[in-house]
C-alpha cells in the first residue's frame, strides 16, 4: 500500500512538473519567434521590436484562446513582483550602462526637469482629469489613492520607438534628451507611485501634499546616493584586486552581481531600486568598465544589452497576449460606448499632460542653456518630437497598473478589472498607432541632419577650460580672485555649461585616479 502511494505521489509530481514546463517552453518558443520576425523586419523602420512583440503576442493569444475554447489567452500569469524583481533591473541597469555620459550629463538639468518636474505636472493633470471625467462617463468606484495612482501609471513613458528612429550621431542633443528623460521618467514614476501608497487619502491636504514631495525627494536622493556608492565600490574593487589577471569571468560576475545587489539592497531599505541600479550602471560604465580586461569590456556590453532586450520583449509579448484575457473582459461592467469614452479620455489627458510641461520647460531649458551663439537651444520642431516621444506607454505602466489593481495578476473586482483593460488598451493603441506615425513625423520635422553640429562649440570650449585650474597656489592672490570672479560670472550666465566644466575638471583631478578610467581629454564617453 505504501509502495502504491509512493508511485502515485511520484506520478503526481511528474505531472505537475510537466504542467509547469510546457507553458514556459511554449512562451520561450514564441519569444524566439519574436526575435526572428524582428530580424526580418530590421530594415523596416516603421515597425520596431515593441510593435513586433505586441502583434505576435496578440496572434499567439488568439490561438491559445481558440485552443482553450475561450478559457484563457495566455500561458503564464503576470506577476508584478516578479517583474520588479527580475525583469525591470536589467532593463534599467543597461540603460544606465549604455548611456552616452557626456551628452547625458551636459543636458542633465534639462533631462531632470523633463523626467522629474514633468512627471509631477503630468500626474496632476491626469489624476485631476480622471477624477472629474470618469464619473461623468459612468465609471465610478475609484478612491483618491486610485486616481493619484492612475496619474502616475499613465505618466510613465516608453521612448524605445522614437529612439529607434532618431540617430545619435546626427541629433546628439535630441537623442540625449529623449533617452535621458525616458529613463528618469520611469524611475520617477515608480518612486512617486510608491510615495502615493504611503499617504492618508482620508485627510488630503496641503500638508499631505508636502509629505508626498518630501518622501519623493528622500527616496530620490537616497536611492541615487546608494547607486553611486555601489558603482564606486565595484570600480574600486576591480581596480585594486585585478581580477582580470586570473579570470575575466570573475570580473563580469562581480559587475553583474553587485549591480543586482544594489537593486535588492535598495528594495530592502524601502528605497527606489530603479534609481539605484540606474546610477550604479552609470558609475560602472564611467569607472569600473575601464578597470576590466578588453574581453570583459566587449562581453559586458553585449551581455547587459542581451538581458535587457529579452526582458523588454518578454513584457511586450505578454501585453499582446493579455489584451485578449477573456476573464478581465467578462468582469468589466461598462458598455462598449462607455469603454471607448474612458480610453479616449485617458489618451487626451496624456496628450495634454505631456504638452503642459514639455513646451514651458523647454523655454526654461533654452534660457538656462543659452550660449553666445544660441546653437544648442531647443527649436519648436525639437520640442514637438520630445512631446511625441513621450506619448507611448509601455512596460512600467503595465506593471504599476497590475500592482495597484490586481493581486498577483488576478482580480475579481469589476472596477479593478476595468482599469487593467484600460491600461492594456492604452498601451496597445499608443504603441501601435503613435509608434507607426513616429518615423514619418520625424522625417517631416527633421528632413536633414542639420542638428549634428549642436554642442560642438561647447565641446571645444570645455576642452580649453579643462586646462585652467579653479585656483592655483603658484599664482598671485589677485590672479586667483580675478579667476574666481570670472568663474562666478560664467556660472551666472551659463550655469549648466559651467557646472559640467567644473565636474569634468574635478573628475580628472580626483575621481579617475582613484576609481579608474582615462582622463576627460582622452575619453569619448
Coordinates of C-alpha atoms in Angstrom, one line a residue:
X1 CA 0.0 0.0 0.0
X2 CA 2.8 2.4 0.9
X3 CA 4.5 1.5 -2.4
X4 CA 1.4 2.4 -4.4
X5 CA 1.2 5.7 -2.5
X6 CA 4.8 6.4 -3.4
X7 CA 4.2 5.7 -7.1
X8 CA 1.1 7.8 -7.1
X9 CA 3.0 10.7 -5.5
X10 CA 5.8 10.4 -8.0
X11 CA 3.4 10.4 -10.9
X12 CA 1.6 13.5 -9.4
X13 CA 4.9 15.4 -9.1
X14 CA 5.9 14.4 -12.6
X15 CA 2.6 15.7 -14.0
X16 CA 3.0 18.9 -12.0
X17 CA 6.4 19.5 -13.4
X18 CA 5.2 18.9 -17.0
X19 CA 2.3 21.3 -16.3
X20 CA 4.9 24.0 -15.4
X21 CA 7.5 23.1 -18.2
X22 CA 5.1 23.1 -21.1
X23 CA 3.8 26.7 -20.7
X24 CA 7.4 28.0 -20.2
X25 CA 8.6 26.1 -23.2
X26 CA 5.8 27.5 -25.4
X27 CA 6.4 31.0 -24.2
X28 CA 10.2 30.7 -24.9
X29 CA 9.4 29.4 -28.4
X30 CA 7.2 32.4 -29.1
X31 CA 10.0 34.7 -27.8
X32 CA 12.3 33.1 -30.3
X33 CA 9.7 33.8 -33.0
X34 CA 9.7 37.4 -32.0
X35 CA 13.5 37.7 -32.4
X36 CA 13.3 36.0 -35.8
X37 CA 10.5 38.2 -37.1
X38 CA 12.2 41.3 -35.6
X39 CA 15.4 40.4 -37.5
X40 CA 13.4 40.0 -40.8
X41 CA 11.8 43.4 -40.2
X42 CA 15.0 45.1 -39.2
X43 CA 15.2 47.2 -42.3
X44 CA 11.6 48.3 -41.9
X45 CA 12.0 51.4 -39.7
X46 CA 8.2 51.7 -39.4
X47 CA 8.0 48.5 -37.2
X48 CA 10.1 48.2 -34.1
X49 CA 10.7 45.4 -31.6
X50 CA 7.9 46.6 -29.3
X51 CA 5.3 46.6 -32.1
X52 CA 6.5 43.2 -33.4
X53 CA 6.3 41.6 -29.9
X54 CA 2.8 43.0 -29.2
X55 CA 1.5 41.9 -32.6
X56 CA 2.9 38.3 -32.2
X57 CA 1.5 38.3 -28.6
X58 CA -2.0 39.2 -29.9
X59 CA -1.7 36.4 -32.6
X60 CA -0.5 33.9 -30.0
X61 CA -3.2 35.0 -27.6
X62 CA -5.8 34.4 -30.2
X63 CA -4.5 30.9 -31.0
X64 CA -4.4 30.0 -27.3
X65 CA -7.9 31.4 -26.8
X66 CA -9.2 29.1 -29.6
X67 CA -7.3 26.1 -28.4
X68 CA -8.6 26.6 -24.8
X69 CA -12.1 27.1 -26.1
X70 CA -12.3 30.7 -24.8
X71 CA -11.0 30.0 -21.3
X72 CA -7.7 31.8 -21.5
X73 CA -5.4 33.8 -23.9
X74 CA -2.1 33.4 -22.1
X75 CA 0.0 30.6 -20.8
X76 CA 1.8 32.5 -18.0
X77 CA 0.2 34.5 -15.2
X78 CA 1.7 38.0 -14.9
X79 CA 3.2 38.7 -11.5
X80 CA 4.1 42.3 -10.9
X81 CA 6.5 41.3 -8.1
X82 CA 8.5 39.1 -10.5
X83 CA 8.5 42.0 -13.0
X84 CA 10.0 44.4 -10.5
X85 CA 12.5 41.8 -9.1
X86 CA 13.7 40.0 -12.3
X87 CA 12.7 41.9 -15.5
X88 CA 13.0 45.6 -14.6
X89 CA 16.5 45.6 -13.1
X90 CA 18.4 44.5 -16.3
X91 CA 16.4 47.0 -18.4
X92 CA 17.2 50.0 -16.2
X93 CA 20.8 48.9 -15.5
X94 CA 21.5 48.5 -19.2
X95 CA 20.1 52.0 -19.8
X96 CA 22.5 53.5 -17.3
X97 CA 25.4 51.3 -18.5
X98 CA 24.9 52.2 -22.2
X99 CA 24.1 55.9 -21.8
X100 CA 26.4 58.4 -23.5
X101 CA 27.6 60.1 -20.4
X102 CA 29.0 63.3 -22.0
X103 CA 25.7 64.2 -23.6
X104 CA 23.6 62.9 -20.7
X105 CA 25.3 65.0 -18.0
X106 CA 25.8 68.0 -20.3
X107 CA 22.0 68.1 -20.6
X108 CA 21.3 66.7 -17.1
X109 CA 19.4 69.7 -15.8
X110 CA 17.0 69.6 -18.8
X111 CA 16.6 65.8 -18.5
X112 CA 15.9 66.2 -14.8
X113 CA 13.3 68.9 -15.4
X114 CA 11.5 66.7 -18.0
X115 CA 11.9 63.5 -16.1
X116 CA 11.0 64.7 -12.6
X117 CA 9.1 68.0 -12.7
X118 CA 7.3 66.8 -15.9
X119 CA 6.1 63.7 -14.1
X120 CA 4.6 65.7 -11.3
X121 CA 2.8 68.0 -13.8
X122 CA 1.6 65.2 -15.9
X123 CA 0.4 63.1 -12.9
X124 CA -1.5 66.1 -11.5
X125 CA -3.3 66.7 -14.8
X126 CA -4.2 63.1 -15.5
X127 CA -5.3 62.4 -11.9
X128 CA -7.5 65.5 -11.7
X129 CA -8.9 65.0 -15.2
X130 CA -9.7 61.4 -14.4
X131 CA -11.4 62.4 -11.1
X132 CA -13.6 64.9 -12.9
X133 CA -14.4 63.0 -16.1
X134 CA -14.6 59.3 -15.2
X135 CA -17.8 59.6 -13.1
X136 CA -19.5 61.6 -16.0
X137 CA -18.7 58.6 -18.3
X138 CA -20.4 56.2 -15.9
X139 CA -17.2 54.8 -14.4
X140 CA -17.2 55.1 -10.6
X141 CA -15.6 53.2 -7.7
X142 CA -12.1 54.6 -7.6
X143 CA -10.9 56.3 -4.5
X144 CA -8.5 59.2 -4.1
X145 CA -5.4 57.0 -4.0
X146 CA -6.5 55.2 -7.1
X147 CA -6.9 58.4 -9.0
X148 CA -3.4 59.5 -7.9
X149 CA -2.1 56.1 -9.0
X150 CA -3.8 56.4 -12.4
X151 CA -1.9 59.7 -12.8
X152 CA 1.5 58.0 -12.2
X153 CA 0.6 54.9 -14.2
X154 CA -0.1 57.0 -17.4
X155 CA 2.7 59.4 -16.8
X156 CA 5.3 56.7 -17.3
X157 CA 6.7 56.8 -20.9
X158 CA 8.2 54.4 -23.3
X159 CA 10.6 56.1 -25.7
X160 CA 12.0 53.0 -27.4
X161 CA 10.1 53.5 -30.6
X162 CA 11.4 57.1 -31.0
X163 CA 15.0 56.2 -30.2
X164 CA 15.0 53.5 -32.9
X165 CA 14.2 56.3 -35.5
X166 CA 16.5 59.0 -34.1
X167 CA 20.2 58.8 -34.9
X168 CA 22.5 59.6 -32.0
X169 CA 25.3 60.9 -34.3
X170 CA 23.0 63.1 -36.3
X171 CA 20.9 64.5 -33.5
X172 CA 23.0 64.1 -30.3
X173 CA 21.1 66.7 -28.3
X174 CA 17.7 65.4 -29.2
X175 CA 18.7 61.8 -28.7
X176 CA 20.2 62.5 -25.3
X177 CA 17.1 64.3 -24.1
X178 CA 14.6 61.7 -25.3
X179 CA 16.7 58.8 -23.9
X180 CA 17.6 60.5 -20.6
X181 CA 14.1 61.7 -20.0
X182 CA 12.7 58.2 -20.7
X183 CA 14.9 56.6 -18.1
X184 CA 14.5 59.3 -15.4
X185 CA 10.8 59.4 -16.1
X186 CA 10.4 55.6 -15.4
X187 CA 12.3 55.9 -12.2
X188 CA 10.4 59.0 -11.1
X189 CA 7.0 57.4 -11.9
X190 CA 7.8 54.3 -9.7
X191 CA 9.2 56.4 -6.9
X192 CA 6.1 58.7 -6.9
X193 CA 3.8 55.7 -7.2
X194 CA 5.4 54.2 -4.0
X195 CA 5.2 57.6 -2.2
X196 CA 1.5 57.8 -3.0
X197 CA 0.9 54.4 -1.4
X198 CA 2.0 55.9 1.9
X199 CA -0.3 58.9 2.1
X200 CA -3.5 59.1 4.1
X201 CA -6.2 59.6 1.5
X202 CA -8.9 60.3 4.1
X203 CA -7.0 63.5 5.0
X204 CA -5.9 65.1 1.7
X205 CA -4.4 68.5 2.5
X206 CA -1.5 70.7 1.7
X207 CA 0.5 69.1 4.4
X208 CA -0.1 65.6 2.9
X209 CA 1.0 67.0 -0.5
X210 CA 4.2 68.4 1.0
X211 CA 4.7 65.0 2.7
X212 CA 4.5 63.3 -0.7
X213 CA 7.0 65.7 -2.1
X214 CA 9.3 65.2 0.9
X215 CA 9.0 61.4 0.6
X216 CA 9.8 61.6 -3.1
X217 CA 12.9 63.8 -2.5
X218 CA 14.1 61.5 0.2
X219 CA 13.7 58.4 -2.0
X220 CA 15.2 60.1 -5.0
X221 CA 18.4 61.4 -3.4
X222 CA 18.9 58.5 -1.0
X223 CA 18.5 55.9 -3.8
X224 CA 20.8 57.9 -6.1
X225 CA 23.5 58.0 -3.4
X226 CA 23.2 54.3 -2.8
X227 CA 23.6 53.6 -6.6
X228 CA 26.7 55.8 -6.7
X229 CA 28.1 54.0 -3.7
X230 CA 27.7 50.6 -5.2
X231 CA 29.1 51.8 -8.6
X232 CA 32.2 53.2 -6.9
X233 CA 32.6 50.1 -4.7
X234 CA 32.6 47.9 -7.9
X235 CA 35.1 50.2 -9.6
X236 CA 37.5 50.3 -6.7
X237 CA 37.3 46.5 -6.1
X238 CA 38.0 45.8 -9.8
X239 CA 40.9 48.3 -9.9
X240 CA 42.7 47.1 -6.7
X241 CA 42.1 43.4 -6.9
X242 CA 42.8 43.0 -10.6
X243 CA 40.5 40.0 -11.3
X244 CA 41.4 40.0 -14.9
X245 CA 44.9 38.6 -14.2
X246 CA 43.3 35.2 -13.5
X247 CA 39.8 35.2 -15.0
X248 CA 37.6 37.6 -16.9
X249 CA 34.6 35.5 -15.8
X250 CA 35.1 36.8 -12.2
X251 CA 35.1 40.4 -13.4
X252 CA 31.9 40.0 -15.3
X253 CA 30.3 38.1 -12.5
X254 CA 31.2 40.7 -9.9
X255 CA 29.8 43.5 -12.0
X256 CA 26.5 41.7 -12.6
X257 CA 26.1 40.6 -9.0
X258 CA 27.0 44.0 -7.5
X259 CA 24.6 45.7 -9.9
X260 CA 21.8 43.3 -8.9
X261 CA 22.7 43.6 -5.2
X262 CA 22.4 47.4 -5.4
X263 CA 18.8 46.9 -6.6
X264 CA 17.9 44.4 -3.9
X265 CA 19.5 46.4 -1.1
X266 CA 17.5 49.5 -2.2
X267 CA 14.3 47.4 -2.2
X268 CA 15.1 46.0 1.3
X269 CA 15.6 49.6 2.6
X270 CA 12.3 50.7 1.0
X271 CA 14.2 52.9 -1.5
X272 CA 13.9 53.0 -5.3
X273 CA 15.7 50.1 -6.8
X274 CA 15.3 51.6 -10.2
X275 CA 17.2 54.8 -9.4
X276 CA 19.8 52.9 -7.5
X277 CA 20.6 50.4 -10.3
X278 CA 20.4 53.1 -13.0
X279 CA 23.1 55.3 -11.3
X280 CA 25.0 52.1 -10.4
X281 CA 25.1 51.4 -14.2
X282 CA 26.3 54.9 -15.0
X283 CA 29.1 54.7 -12.4
X284 CA 30.2 51.2 -13.5
X285 CA 30.3 52.4 -17.1
X286 CA 32.2 55.5 -16.2
X287 CA 34.8 53.9 -13.9
X288 CA 34.5 50.1 -13.4
X289 CA 34.4 49.3 -17.1
X290 CA 37.8 50.8 -17.6
X291 CA 39.3 48.5 -14.9
X292 CA 38.5 45.2 -16.6
X293 CA 40.2 43.3 -19.4
X294 CA 39.4 44.0 -23.0
X295 CA 37.5 40.8 -23.5
X296 CA 35.4 41.6 -20.4
X297 CA 34.6 45.1 -21.8
X298 CA 33.2 43.6 -25.0
X299 CA 31.4 40.8 -23.2
X300 CA 29.7 43.1 -20.6
X301 CA 28.3 45.4 -23.3
X302 CA 26.7 42.5 -25.1
X303 CA 25.6 40.6 -22.0
X304 CA 23.8 43.6 -20.4
X305 CA 22.2 44.5 -23.7
X306 CA 21.0 40.9 -24.3
X307 CA 19.4 40.7 -20.8
X308 CA 17.6 44.0 -21.3
X309 CA 16.4 43.0 -24.8
X310 CA 15.0 39.7 -23.6
X311 CA 13.2 41.3 -20.7
X312 CA 11.6 44.1 -22.8
X313 CA 10.5 41.6 -25.5
X314 CA 9.0 39.3 -22.8
X315 CA 7.0 42.2 -21.4
X316 CA 5.5 43.4 -24.7
X317 CA 4.8 39.8 -25.8
X318 CA 2.8 39.3 -22.6
X319 CA 0.9 42.6 -23.1
X320 CA -0.2 41.3 -26.5
X321 CA -1.4 38.1 -25.0
X322 CA -3.1 39.8 -22.0
X323 CA -5.1 42.1 -24.3
X324 CA -7.3 39.1 -25.1
X325 CA -7.7 38.0 -21.4
X326 CA -11.3 36.9 -21.6
X327 CA -11.6 36.8 -17.7
X328 CA -11.0 40.5 -17.3
X329 CA -13.2 41.5 -20.2
X330 CA -16.1 39.4 -18.7
X331 CA -15.7 41.0 -15.3
X332 CA -15.9 44.6 -16.6
X333 CA -19.4 46.1 -16.5
X334 CA -19.0 49.1 -18.8
X335 CA -20.7 49.2 -22.1
X336 CA -18.7 49.5 -25.3
X337 CA -19.5 53.2 -25.7
X338 CA -18.5 54.0 -22.1
X339 CA -15.3 52.0 -22.5
X340 CA -14.4 53.9 -25.7
X341 CA -15.1 57.1 -23.8
X342 CA -12.7 56.1 -21.0
X343 CA -9.9 55.1 -23.4
X344 CA -10.3 58.4 -25.4
X345 CA -10.3 60.4 -22.2
X346 CA -7.1 58.8 -20.9
X347 CA -5.4 59.4 -24.3
X348 CA -6.5 63.1 -24.4
X349 CA -5.3 63.6 -20.8
X350 CA -1.9 62.0 -21.7
X351 CA -1.6 64.4 -24.7
X352 CA -2.5 67.4 -22.5
X353 CA -0.4 66.4 -19.5
X354 CA 2.7 66.0 -21.7
X355 CA 2.2 69.3 -23.6
X356 CA 1.7 71.1 -20.3
X357 CA 5.3 70.6 -19.3
X358 CA 7.3 69.9 -22.5
X359 CA 6.9 73.4 -24.0
X360 CA 7.2 75.5 -20.9
X361 CA 10.1 73.5 -19.5
X362 CA 11.8 73.7 -23.0
X363 CA 11.6 77.5 -22.8
X364 CA 13.2 77.4 -19.3
X365 CA 15.9 75.0 -20.6
X366 CA 16.7 77.3 -23.5
X367 CA 17.2 80.1 -21.1
X368 CA 19.5 78.1 -18.7
X369 CA 21.5 76.7 -21.6
X370 CA 21.8 79.9 -23.5
X371 CA 25.1 80.4 -25.3
X372 CA 26.6 83.3 -27.2
X373 CA 25.6 81.6 -30.5
X374 CA 22.4 80.1 -29.2
X375 CA 23.2 76.9 -31.2
X376 CA 22.0 74.4 -28.6
X377 CA 18.6 75.8 -28.0
X378 CA 15.6 73.5 -28.5
X379 CA 13.6 74.6 -31.5
X380 CA 9.9 74.2 -31.8
X381 CA 10.3 71.2 -34.0
X382 CA 12.6 69.6 -31.4
X383 CA 10.0 70.3 -28.7
X384 CA 7.3 68.6 -30.8
X385 CA 9.5 65.5 -31.2
X386 CA 10.2 65.4 -27.5
X387 CA 6.4 65.8 -26.8
X388 CA 5.6 63.0 -29.2
X389 CA 8.3 60.7 -27.9
X390 CA 6.7 60.6 -24.5
X391 CA 3.2 59.7 -25.7
X392 CA 3.8 56.0 -25.9
X393 CA 3.1 53.9 -22.8
X394 CA 4.8 50.6 -22.1
X395 CA 6.1 48.1 -19.6
X396 CA 6.2 50.2 -16.5
X397 CA 2.7 51.4 -16.9
X398 CA 1.5 47.8 -17.2
X399 CA 3.5 46.8 -14.1
X400 CA 2.2 49.7 -12.0
X401 CA -1.4 49.0 -13.1
X402 CA -1.1 45.4 -12.1
X403 CA 0.5 46.4 -8.8
X404 CA -2.4 48.8 -8.0
X405 CA -5.4 46.9 -9.3
X406 CA -4.6 43.2 -9.0
X407 CA -3.1 40.6 -6.6
X408 CA -0.5 38.5 -8.4
X409 CA -2.2 39.3 -11.7
X410 CA -5.7 38.3 -10.6
X411 CA -8.7 40.4 -9.8
X412 CA -12.4 39.7 -9.4
X413 CA -13.4 43.4 -8.8
X414 CA -15.1 44.9 -11.9
X415 CA -13.6 48.4 -11.2
X416 CA -10.0 47.0 -10.9
X417 CA -10.5 44.7 -14.0
X418 CA -11.7 47.8 -16.0
X419 CA -8.6 49.7 -15.1
X420 CA -6.4 46.8 -16.1
X421 CA -8.1 46.5 -19.5
X422 CA -8.0 50.4 -19.9
X423 CA -4.2 50.3 -19.3
X424 CA -3.7 47.5 -21.8
X425 CA -5.7 49.2 -24.5
X426 CA -3.9 52.5 -24.0
X427 CA -0.5 50.7 -24.2
X428 CA -1.6 48.8 -27.3
X429 CA -3.0 51.9 -29.0
X430 CA -0.2 54.2 -28.1
X431 CA 2.5 51.7 -29.1
X432 CA 0.9 50.7 -32.4
X433 CA -0.6 54.0 -33.6
X434 CA 1.8 56.5 -32.2
X435 CA 4.7 54.1 -32.9
X436 CA 3.7 53.7 -36.6
X437 CA 3.5 57.5 -37.0
X438 CA 6.8 58.3 -35.3
X439 CA 9.1 57.9 -38.4
X440 CA 7.0 60.0 -40.8
X441 CA 6.7 62.7 -38.2
X442 CA 10.4 62.9 -37.5
X443 CA 11.2 62.7 -41.3
X444 CA 8.9 65.6 -41.8
X445 CA 10.2 67.7 -39.0
X446 CA 13.9 66.8 -39.4
X447 CA 14.4 66.0 -43.1
X448 CA 18.2 66.7 -42.9
X449 CA 20.8 66.0 -40.2
X450 CA 21.5 69.7 -39.7
X451 CA 21.5 69.3 -36.0
X452 CA 24.7 67.3 -35.9
X453 CA 26.7 70.4 -35.2
X454 CA 25.0 71.1 -31.9
X455 CA 27.3 71.4 -29.0
X456 CA 30.5 71.2 -31.0
X457 CA 31.5 74.7 -30.0
X458 CA 30.7 73.8 -26.4
X459 CA 32.9 70.7 -26.5
X460 CA 35.7 72.8 -27.8
X461 CA 35.2 75.4 -25.0
X462 CA 35.1 72.7 -22.3
X463 CA 38.4 71.2 -23.7
X464 CA 40.0 74.6 -23.4
X465 CA 38.6 75.3 -19.9
X466 CA 39.9 71.9 -18.7
X467 CA 43.4 73.3 -18.8
X468 CA 42.5 76.1 -16.4
X469 CA 42.6 75.4 -12.6
X470 CA 39.9 76.6 -10.3
X471 CA 42.6 78.1 -8.0
X472 CA 46.4 78.0 -8.2
X473 CA 48.9 78.4 -5.4
X474 CA 51.6 79.3 -7.9
X475 CA 49.8 82.5 -8.9
X476 CA 49.1 85.7 -7.0
X477 CA 46.0 86.2 -4.9
X478 CA 44.9 89.0 -7.3
X479 CA 45.0 86.5 -10.2
X480 CA 43.1 83.9 -8.2
X481 CA 40.4 86.5 -7.2
X482 CA 40.1 87.6 -10.8
X483 CA 39.7 84.0 -11.9
X484 CA 37.1 83.3 -9.2
X485 CA 35.1 86.4 -10.3
X486 CA 35.2 85.2 -13.9
X487 CA 34.1 81.7 -12.8
X488 CA 31.2 83.2 -10.8
X489 CA 30.2 85.4 -13.7
X490 CA 30.3 82.3 -16.0
X491 CA 28.2 80.4 -13.5
X492 CA 25.5 83.1 -13.5
X493 CA 25.5 83.4 -17.3
X494 CA 25.8 79.8 -18.3
X495 CA 25.1 77.6 -15.3
X496 CA 24.7 74.2 -16.9
X497 CA 27.8 74.6 -19.1
X498 CA 29.9 75.9 -16.1
X499 CA 28.8 73.1 -13.7
X500 CA 29.6 70.5 -16.3
X501 CA 33.0 72.1 -16.9
X502 CA 33.8 72.1 -13.1
X503 CA 32.7 68.4 -12.8
X504 CA 35.0 67.3 -15.6
X505 CA 37.9 69.0 -14.0
X506 CA 37.2 67.5 -10.6
X507 CA 36.7 64.1 -12.2
X508 CA 40.0 64.2 -13.9
X509 CA 41.9 65.5 -10.8
X510 CA 40.4 63.3 -8.1
X511 CA 37.9 60.6 -9.1
X512 CA 39.5 58.9 -12.1
X513 CA 42.9 58.4 -10.4
X514 CA 41.2 56.5 -7.5
X515 CA 38.4 54.6 -9.3
X516 CA 39.8 54.2 -12.8
X517 CA 39.2 55.5 -16.3
X518 CA 41.0 57.7 -18.8
X519 CA 41.2 61.4 -18.4
X520 CA 38.4 63.5 -19.9
X521 CA 40.6 64.8 -22.7
X522 CA 41.3 61.1 -23.6
X523 CA 37.8 59.8 -23.2
X524 CA 34.9 59.9 -25.7
X525 CA 32.4 59.0 -23.0

